[in-house]
XYZ file of C-alpha atoms in Angstrom:
301
model
C 38.046 159.298 67.325
C 38.014 155.553 67.814
C 37.355 154.020 71.195
C 39.621 151.427 72.718
C 38.558 148.007 73.966
C 40.085 146.319 77.051
C 41.907 143.055 76.337
C 41.471 140.236 78.808
C 44.954 138.694 79.187
C 45.512 135.005 78.667
C 48.056 133.364 81.006
C 50.412 130.769 79.535
C 52.421 128.255 81.560
C 56.149 128.096 80.741
C 58.909 126.098 82.403
C 60.925 129.302 82.848
C 58.073 131.335 84.383
C 57.132 132.342 87.921
C 54.157 133.548 89.979
C 54.154 137.340 89.403
C 51.633 137.437 86.578
C 48.914 135.655 88.536
C 49.076 138.411 91.130
C 49.432 141.331 88.720
C 46.591 140.309 86.393
C 43.490 139.632 88.401
C 41.122 139.368 85.427
C 43.262 136.980 83.384
C 41.862 134.000 81.518
C 43.685 130.850 82.647
C 42.400 128.067 80.416
C 45.734 126.269 79.988
C 47.599 127.802 82.892
C 45.738 126.911 86.073
C 48.793 125.074 87.394
C 52.536 125.375 87.008
C 54.746 128.464 86.549
C 53.280 131.284 84.473
C 55.734 132.746 81.986
C 53.534 134.824 79.707
C 50.375 136.913 79.679
C 49.095 137.413 76.137
C 47.114 140.503 75.108
C 45.892 139.215 71.750
C 46.531 136.044 69.758
C 49.243 134.651 67.512
C 46.716 133.791 64.797
C 44.616 136.896 64.726
C 44.398 139.805 62.287
C 47.771 140.197 60.565
C 47.578 143.950 61.137
C 47.179 143.581 64.925
C 50.235 143.649 67.141
C 50.566 140.962 69.808
C 51.660 142.222 73.230
C 52.820 140.078 76.146
C 54.079 140.440 79.670
C 56.878 138.014 80.525
C 57.881 136.882 84.017
C 61.352 135.430 83.525
C 62.288 133.365 86.571
C 64.541 130.903 84.709
C 66.472 131.342 81.455
C 64.707 131.022 78.131
C 66.049 128.952 75.264
C 68.575 130.451 72.872
C 66.344 131.107 69.883
C 65.867 132.974 66.634
C 62.861 134.039 64.562
C 62.355 134.087 60.777
C 61.641 137.089 58.614
C 58.481 137.277 56.534
C 60.026 135.786 53.418
C 61.507 132.759 55.210
C 58.294 132.148 57.153
C 56.375 131.961 53.875
C 59.017 129.759 52.279
C 59.075 127.255 55.168
C 55.463 127.369 56.344
C 53.321 128.541 53.469
C 51.665 131.662 52.096
C 49.976 133.821 54.648
C 52.625 133.154 57.296
C 54.533 136.072 58.823
C 57.920 136.383 60.383
C 58.487 137.511 63.929
C 60.006 140.870 64.729
C 59.784 141.553 68.427
C 60.965 144.166 70.931
C 61.200 144.338 74.696
C 60.882 147.020 77.346
C 62.499 145.904 80.590
C 60.061 146.773 83.384
C 61.979 145.180 86.263
C 65.463 143.674 86.421
C 67.290 142.020 89.289
C 70.725 143.518 90.002
C 73.193 142.215 87.407
C 70.464 140.673 85.217
C 71.585 139.978 81.663
C 70.255 138.948 78.276
C 72.018 137.116 75.472
C 71.696 139.230 72.339
C 73.458 138.592 69.069
C 77.062 137.661 68.394
C 79.741 138.644 70.859
C 81.800 141.248 68.942
C 84.959 139.330 69.845
C 83.656 136.201 68.090
C 84.217 135.686 64.364
C 80.926 135.303 62.410
C 82.266 132.106 60.831
C 82.721 130.541 64.242
C 79.128 131.371 65.160
C 77.917 129.889 61.869
C 79.860 126.717 62.634
C 78.272 126.560 66.120
C 74.851 126.711 64.471
C 75.906 123.568 62.551
C 76.751 121.880 65.849
C 80.526 122.335 65.984
C 80.463 123.789 69.520
C 78.130 125.216 72.139
C 76.562 128.464 70.974
C 75.799 130.098 74.328
C 79.400 131.291 75.065
C 79.581 132.959 71.625
C 76.697 135.359 72.238
C 76.962 138.869 73.671
C 76.006 139.198 77.353
C 74.239 142.499 77.886
C 73.512 143.770 81.392
C 70.013 145.291 81.439
C 68.224 147.732 83.681
C 64.602 148.814 84.166
C 63.590 151.047 81.286
C 65.912 149.509 78.686
C 64.384 149.186 75.191
C 65.629 146.155 73.227
C 64.976 145.640 69.508
C 65.003 141.958 68.427
C 64.651 141.791 64.644
C 64.351 138.501 62.747
C 67.663 136.684 62.452
C 69.076 137.913 65.773
C 69.989 135.122 68.188
C 68.776 135.874 71.697
C 67.739 134.586 75.122
C 66.143 136.273 78.105
C 67.856 135.357 81.377
C 66.494 135.168 84.952
C 65.258 138.056 87.049
C 63.255 140.061 84.489
C 59.730 141.389 84.049
C 59.321 142.374 80.392
C 56.765 144.063 78.143
C 57.028 142.505 74.687
C 55.515 143.516 71.347
C 55.693 141.297 68.282
C 54.181 140.380 64.992
C 51.170 138.087 65.570
C 52.890 134.717 65.313
C 54.555 132.348 67.744
C 57.100 131.093 65.173
C 60.266 130.394 67.185
C 63.316 128.212 66.342
C 65.155 126.921 69.399
C 68.937 126.589 69.041
C 69.794 125.463 72.598
C 67.658 124.933 75.695
C 69.986 124.401 78.674
C 69.356 120.645 78.730
C 65.546 120.895 78.721
C 65.022 119.391 75.253
C 61.944 117.183 75.081
C 59.072 116.311 72.774
C 57.318 119.426 74.073
C 60.402 121.605 73.622
C 62.230 120.384 70.496
C 65.230 122.109 68.983
C 65.027 123.403 65.409
C 68.613 123.232 64.068
C 67.768 123.226 60.356
C 65.330 126.138 60.522
C 67.582 128.062 62.912
C 70.511 127.888 60.486
C 68.300 129.325 57.767
C 66.902 132.102 59.980
C 69.976 133.222 61.945
C 72.317 135.952 60.751
C 75.697 135.208 62.434
C 77.096 138.582 61.412
C 74.690 140.662 63.505
C 75.973 142.480 66.585
C 73.133 143.973 68.657
C 73.053 147.697 69.352
C 71.799 149.102 72.667
C 68.924 151.538 72.177
C 68.129 154.589 74.286
C 66.144 153.730 77.446
C 62.635 154.957 78.194
C 62.562 158.732 78.540
C 61.654 160.299 81.856
C 60.298 163.584 80.436
C 56.481 163.792 80.438
C 54.970 163.572 76.977
C 54.643 161.220 74.017
C 57.931 159.813 72.669
C 58.601 157.424 69.788
C 60.962 154.792 71.270
C 61.049 152.338 68.353
C 60.290 152.764 64.664
C 62.051 149.998 62.753
C 61.261 146.895 60.770
C 57.747 145.733 61.537
C 57.302 147.645 64.794
C 56.354 151.121 65.975
C 56.221 151.929 69.716
C 55.311 155.144 71.496
C 55.862 155.721 75.233
C 53.517 158.269 76.836
C 55.206 159.314 80.050
C 53.052 160.741 82.833
C 51.917 163.066 84.114
C 50.595 164.011 80.645
C 47.340 164.346 78.811
C 46.735 165.023 75.150
C 45.917 163.310 71.877
C 48.030 160.784 70.003
C 47.578 158.852 66.751
C 47.684 155.083 66.431
C 47.473 152.500 63.679
C 44.380 150.252 63.785
C 45.196 147.203 65.867
C 47.668 148.963 68.145
C 47.843 147.805 71.769
C 48.253 150.206 74.726
C 49.571 148.946 78.058
C 49.779 150.958 81.281
C 53.033 150.144 83.124
C 54.812 151.720 86.071
C 57.708 154.031 85.426
C 61.040 152.214 85.985
C 61.851 154.852 88.632
C 58.811 153.798 90.672
C 58.492 150.920 93.075
C 55.949 148.409 91.752
C 52.512 149.703 92.749
C 50.418 147.974 95.338
C 47.671 146.118 93.535
C 44.390 148.033 93.699
C 45.999 151.284 94.944
C 47.455 152.664 91.715
C 45.990 155.420 89.558
C 44.584 154.369 86.200
C 45.522 155.733 82.796
C 42.743 156.884 80.474
C 43.066 155.750 76.868
C 40.438 156.397 74.195
C 37.585 156.125 76.649
C 39.057 153.071 78.400
C 40.403 153.142 81.982
C 43.564 151.039 82.377
C 44.998 150.184 85.765
C 48.654 149.210 85.891
C 49.594 146.190 83.730
C 46.273 146.338 81.843
C 46.005 146.645 78.056
C 43.514 147.793 75.426
C 43.195 147.350 71.674
C 42.930 150.646 69.792
C 40.767 151.280 66.774
C 43.219 153.606 65.066
C 43.258 157.338 64.418
C 43.562 160.104 67.015
C 42.493 159.343 70.555
C 42.826 161.073 73.923
C 45.102 159.777 76.661
C 45.774 160.825 80.251
C 48.650 159.162 82.090
C 49.212 159.748 85.813
C 52.520 160.602 87.442
C 54.574 157.437 87.900
C 52.941 155.737 84.938
C 53.804 155.104 81.290
C 51.458 154.105 78.478
C 53.261 151.903 75.968
C 51.466 152.014 72.598
C 52.717 149.396 70.160
C 51.625 148.715 66.607
C 52.741 147.062 63.398
C 54.602 149.575 61.298
C 53.457 150.998 57.981
C 55.641 152.941 55.565
C 54.387 156.184 57.151
C 54.137 155.605 60.923
C 51.746 157.817 62.864
C 52.951 160.819 64.759
C 52.008 162.267 68.122
C 50.783 165.643 69.238
C 50.260 167.149 72.656
C-alpha cells in the first residue's frame, strides 16, 4: 500500500473571491495572496506532473467570467507540444438559496445564434442555460462547454493540471490583467452542447464513483465508513463535510484517515496509487479525484 502525503494549500487572490478560505485553511501558503479577496485554494500546481490531478477549493463571492477551456488537441495546436487541455468538474459544497451557474447553451437558443454571439454579434450571457444548484450537486465541465460560476458558492474542483482558460465575457471587468480571448474561445467552444445534470452526492455510507468521464475519475467515500479503495498515482483526496451537515466549527471536527494521513475537514493529500485504507467519520465525505485512464480503478469495502 502507498502512503499519502498532505498537500499544503496555496491561496490565490481573485477579484470574485471572499474571505472563507483564509478561515478554513489555517496552514495555507499565502505568497501572492496576503491581501485582497481569496478566490481559490490550490492543492497542487498547474505545471506539475501531467498525471497528477489539480484540486481546488473555490469561494465564489462574485460572478466569474464566462469562459471555456480547450481540449488536449487544441491546447497542443495553439500552445505547443506537451500542453494539455482542461477538463474540470465541480462538487457544490455550499450554495446560497437560489444560487445558479451558467452552463452550456440554453436549450431554447439555436446553436447558430450562440456561434454568432461568440463572433461578437450579441451578448452571450443571456444565451446560456441558468442552472439552480444545491449543496451536493456534481457538475461535469468538459472542454468546449461554456460556463460561469455565480455568487454564493463554495466549490470543490478537480481538473487537469493546467490553468488554460479563455474568457468570453467578464461583466465589464476587462483589463490588462483579465483580457478576453475571443479568437481562442471561438476555436474551443462547442455551441451545440447542452449540459446535463448529474446525480448529486450519495448519502449512503460507502465508496461511490460519482464521475468517470473524459479525463476525470472521482470517488466519494461517504462516512461513516472504513475500508480499502484503489487510486491512480497522483490522485488527490479531500475531506469535506456532508452537504446535509452544517459547516463544522474549525478545530472541532473529526478527521478522516487516508493512507496513513489524518485529514481534518477541507484538508487534502496526494496519494501514491494502489490500494489504501480509509476511514471517514459520520458527517464527512472523502472526495478522491484522479486523472482517468482507460481502465479506471474500482473500490472495495
